[in-house]
């Protein structure tokens, strides 16, 4: 960690580096509070809003679930009560339930394969031609890739111990597909930094992104970090929040060209026998 010289270790005013973690109030009361807030102000717009890192519409329950401060059953019970009294919430509640089920799914997979964080679920991935550039890994972990959405995500992770789900997918895809770095290095970094770092959901989702998981993203899905930003952070709100404007200093050049990286990733996946369909 120290080698990476990430900032801030202490803020300029000498405050505690971990103060950004305060979006979570640990404990059962904090968990119940997060659930109440979400049911009152996030749920109604959850279906589309859950994909928008510039909006505050998800539940932030993941660290509480991770440490057993609230149970999925309690969440479902409270959800049902709200839906009974407000029928227009049926559809967003269904979407939210489905997300909770992904957590259960990952625990099932972990049960089947306890070494989920070190071993590809699909054994035929063992010959994948990973590259191991420490320089690229460092640029990714520090949020210095030259792609503002990836850089903002990696800084959110470091500063707050959290990262929005849509941005997790983009950042993970960038490491694995644009940089061809083994998903296990990314999983380990998330494990070290996330407040919700979870032995099932973290490796399960990394394996999904890499394409070697039980349920895997198609190999040809290479998230474009520029169009993802335009679509899910159209007003630059999230990027400006975590990757602050640099005054007159120009934005760093991308460490890898998107079109080049996409073709290189497709070649690598095809080299191990993935299909010939490149449509995205
Ligand atoms: C590369 C990568 C790594 C991840 N690592 C973790 C991790 O270590 N711990 C973790 O809890 N989640 C992980 N996730 C899943 C997801 O990003 C978080 O659960 C979500 O962002 C937490 O925010 P929330 O509670 O506001 O989510 P909400 O949208 O409010 O969802 C409610 C709950 O559903 C569950 N959930 C939602 N999406 C997923 C998912 N894709 N997989 C499993 N459960 C899900 C979580 O328990 C979450 O708290 C990861 C996703 C990716 C792409």
mmCIF file of C-alpha atoms in Angstrom, residues 86-224:
data_model
loop_
_atom_site.group_PDB
_atom_site.id
_atom_site.type_symbol
_atom_site.label_atom_id
_atom_site.label_comp_id
_atom_site.label_asym_id
_atom_site.label_seq_id
_atom_site.Cartn_x
_atom_site.Cartn_y
_atom_site.Cartn_z
ATOM 1 C CA UNK A 86 -47.738 2.204 -2.032
ATOM 2 C CA UNK A 87 -48.548 -0.061 -5.005
ATOM 3 C CA UNK A 88 -46.622 2.062 -7.546
ATOM 4 C CA UNK A 89 -43.452 0.822 -5.834
ATOM 5 C CA UNK A 90 -44.052 -2.783 -6.973
ATOM 6 C CA UNK A 91 -41.717 -2.571 -10.003
ATOM 7 C CA UNK A 92 -38.739 -0.849 -8.340
ATOM 8 C CA UNK A 93 -39.104 -3.156 -5.330
ATOM 9 C CA UNK A 94 -38.882 -6.163 -7.653
ATOM 10 C CA UNK A 95 -35.680 -4.788 -9.176
ATOM 11 C CA UNK A 96 -34.210 -4.247 -5.715
ATOM 12 C CA UNK A 97 -35.132 -7.792 -4.656
ATOM 13 C CA UNK A 98 -33.315 -9.133 -7.702
ATOM 14 C CA UNK A 99 -30.124 -7.308 -6.668
ATOM 15 C CA UNK A 100 -30.313 -8.853 -3.217
ATOM 16 C CA UNK A 101 -30.597 -12.243 -4.909
ATOM 17 C CA UNK A 102 -27.226 -11.693 -6.657
ATOM 18 C CA UNK A 103 -25.673 -11.651 -3.220
ATOM 19 C CA UNK A 104 -27.287 -14.979 -2.383
ATOM 20 C CA UNK A 105 -26.199 -16.349 -5.762
ATOM 21 C CA UNK A 106 -22.574 -15.444 -5.048
ATOM 22 C CA UNK A 107 -22.746 -17.142 -1.644
ATOM 23 C CA UNK A 108 -24.018 -20.274 -3.360
ATOM 24 C CA UNK A 109 -21.065 -20.163 -5.742
ATOM 25 C CA UNK A 110 -18.667 -19.602 -2.846
ATOM 26 C CA UNK A 111 -20.123 -22.659 -1.181
ATOM 27 C CA UNK A 112 -19.402 -24.667 -4.334
ATOM 28 C CA UNK A 113 -15.906 -23.226 -4.702
ATOM 29 C CA UNK A 114 -14.364 -21.886 -1.470
ATOM 30 C CA UNK A 115 -11.239 -20.669 -3.339
ATOM 31 C CA UNK A 116 -13.359 -18.313 -5.420
ATOM 32 C CA UNK A 117 -10.911 -15.410 -4.916
ATOM 33 C CA UNK A 118 -7.929 -17.323 -6.309
ATOM 34 C CA UNK A 119 -9.297 -19.889 -8.726
ATOM 35 C CA UNK A 120 -11.126 -19.323 -12.014
ATOM 36 C CA UNK A 121 -14.591 -20.829 -11.743
ATOM 37 C CA UNK A 122 -14.147 -21.953 -15.348
ATOM 38 C CA UNK A 123 -11.014 -24.081 -15.427
ATOM 39 C CA UNK A 124 -10.525 -23.499 -19.140
ATOM 40 C CA UNK A 125 -9.387 -19.970 -18.252
ATOM 41 C CA UNK A 126 -6.088 -21.150 -16.782
ATOM 42 C CA UNK A 127 -4.217 -20.442 -20.031
ATOM 43 C CA UNK A 128 -5.489 -16.887 -20.448
ATOM 44 C CA UNK A 129 -2.579 -14.659 -21.643
ATOM 45 C CA UNK A 130 -2.593 -12.109 -18.790
ATOM 46 C CA UNK A 131 0.018 -9.363 -18.881
ATOM 47 C CA UNK A 132 1.592 -8.133 -15.668
ATOM 48 C CA UNK A 133 2.499 -4.477 -15.986
ATOM 49 C CA UNK A 134 3.081 -2.998 -12.495
ATOM 50 C CA UNK A 135 3.117 0.455 -14.053
ATOM 51 C CA UNK A 136 -0.367 0.007 -15.518
ATOM 52 C CA UNK A 137 -1.682 -1.529 -12.294
ATOM 53 C CA UNK A 138 -0.362 1.399 -10.309
ATOM 54 C CA UNK A 139 -1.952 3.939 -12.686
ATOM 55 C CA UNK A 140 -5.280 2.106 -12.325
ATOM 56 C CA UNK A 141 -5.140 1.861 -8.514
ATOM 57 C CA UNK A 142 -4.207 5.536 -8.186
ATOM 58 C CA UNK A 143 -6.881 6.745 -10.611
ATOM 59 C CA UNK A 144 -4.385 7.967 -13.203
ATOM 60 C CA UNK A 145 -5.507 6.117 -16.323
ATOM 61 C CA UNK A 146 -6.471 9.247 -18.261
ATOM 62 C CA UNK A 147 -10.100 8.063 -18.440
ATOM 63 C CA UNK A 148 -12.084 10.350 -16.125
ATOM 64 C CA UNK A 149 -14.810 7.850 -15.137
ATOM 65 C CA UNK A 150 -12.245 5.179 -14.211
ATOM 66 C CA UNK A 151 -10.095 7.721 -12.380
ATOM 67 C CA UNK A 152 -13.078 9.109 -10.445
ATOM 68 C CA UNK A 153 -14.148 5.576 -9.470
ATOM 69 C CA UNK A 154 -10.733 4.568 -8.211
ATOM 70 C CA UNK A 155 -10.506 7.793 -6.218
ATOM 71 C CA UNK A 156 -13.975 7.295 -4.758
ATOM 72 C CA UNK A 157 -12.836 3.843 -3.655
ATOM 73 C CA UNK A 158 -9.689 5.152 -2.005
ATOM 74 C CA UNK A 159 -11.277 8.191 -0.395
ATOM 75 C CA UNK A 160 -14.560 6.699 0.807
ATOM 76 C CA UNK A 161 -14.151 2.900 0.920
ATOM 77 C CA UNK A 162 -17.046 2.600 -1.532
ATOM 78 C CA UNK A 163 -17.629 2.676 -5.274
ATOM 79 C CA UNK A 164 -20.903 2.822 -7.190
ATOM 80 C CA UNK A 165 -21.839 -0.481 -8.853
ATOM 81 C CA UNK A 166 -21.882 0.841 -12.423
ATOM 82 C CA UNK A 167 -18.422 2.326 -11.919
ATOM 83 C CA UNK A 168 -17.155 -0.903 -10.295
ATOM 84 C CA UNK A 169 -18.074 -2.695 -13.522
ATOM 85 C CA UNK A 170 -16.316 -0.100 -15.686
ATOM 86 C CA UNK A 171 -13.160 0.014 -13.512
ATOM 87 C CA UNK A 172 -12.934 -3.771 -13.259
ATOM 88 C CA UNK A 173 -13.463 -4.192 -16.994
ATOM 89 C CA UNK A 174 -10.764 -1.590 -17.635
ATOM 90 C CA UNK A 175 -8.198 -3.493 -15.576
ATOM 91 C CA UNK A 176 -9.045 -6.879 -17.022
ATOM 92 C CA UNK A 177 -9.780 -6.022 -20.650
ATOM 93 C CA UNK A 178 -8.040 -2.724 -21.437
ATOM 94 C CA UNK A 179 -4.905 -3.579 -19.462
ATOM 95 C CA UNK A 180 -5.162 -7.395 -19.596
ATOM 96 C CA UNK A 181 -4.195 -7.588 -15.920
ATOM 97 C CA UNK A 182 -5.269 -10.718 -14.037
ATOM 98 C CA UNK A 183 -8.646 -10.160 -12.308
ATOM 99 C CA UNK A 184 -7.141 -11.511 -9.055
ATOM 100 C CA UNK A 185 -4.962 -8.400 -8.645
ATOM 101 C CA UNK A 186 -8.018 -6.176 -8.986
ATOM 102 C CA UNK A 187 -10.042 -8.352 -6.635
ATOM 103 C CA UNK A 188 -7.286 -8.048 -4.046
ATOM 104 C CA UNK A 189 -7.170 -4.258 -4.377
ATOM 105 C CA UNK A 190 -10.937 -3.983 -3.958
ATOM 106 C CA UNK A 191 -10.696 -6.374 -1.005
ATOM 107 C CA UNK A 192 -8.146 -4.076 0.631
ATOM 108 C CA UNK A 193 -10.132 -0.884 0.009
ATOM 109 C CA UNK A 194 -13.866 -1.648 0.099
ATOM 110 C CA UNK A 195 -15.844 -1.289 3.322
ATOM 111 C CA UNK A 196 -18.240 -3.902 1.913
ATOM 112 C CA UNK A 197 -15.398 -6.232 0.776
ATOM 113 C CA UNK A 198 -17.188 -9.533 0.668
ATOM 114 C CA UNK A 199 -15.708 -13.021 0.228
ATOM 115 C CA UNK A 200 -18.524 -14.034 -2.135
ATOM 116 C CA UNK A 201 -19.640 -10.885 -3.978
ATOM 117 C CA UNK A 202 -16.176 -9.465 -4.610
ATOM 118 C CA UNK A 203 -14.591 -12.458 -6.372
ATOM 119 C CA UNK A 204 -17.958 -13.446 -7.868
ATOM 120 C CA UNK A 205 -18.322 -10.070 -9.577
ATOM 121 C CA UNK A 206 -14.663 -9.923 -10.636
ATOM 122 C CA UNK A 207 -14.997 -13.333 -12.234
ATOM 123 C CA UNK A 208 -18.208 -12.168 -13.934
ATOM 124 C CA UNK A 209 -16.374 -9.192 -15.440
ATOM 125 C CA UNK A 210 -13.374 -11.290 -16.506
ATOM 126 C CA UNK A 211 -15.627 -13.877 -18.127
ATOM 127 C CA UNK A 212 -14.377 -16.821 -16.084
ATOM 128 C CA UNK A 213 -17.226 -16.885 -13.541
ATOM 129 C CA UNK A 214 -20.254 -19.108 -13.022
ATOM 130 C CA UNK A 215 -22.354 -16.401 -14.605
ATOM 131 C CA UNK A 216 -20.047 -14.429 -16.860
ATOM 132 C CA UNK A 217 -20.204 -11.289 -18.981
ATOM 133 C CA UNK A 218 -19.780 -12.137 -22.679
ATOM 134 C CA UNK A 219 -16.110 -11.953 -23.611
ATOM 135 C CA UNK A 220 -16.797 -9.323 -26.286
ATOM 136 C CA UNK A 221 -18.362 -6.888 -23.835
ATOM 137 C CA UNK A 222 -15.542 -4.402 -23.371
ATOM 138 C CA UNK A 223 -17.014 -1.411 -21.549
ATOM 139 C CA UNK A 224 -16.129 1.827 -23.298
#
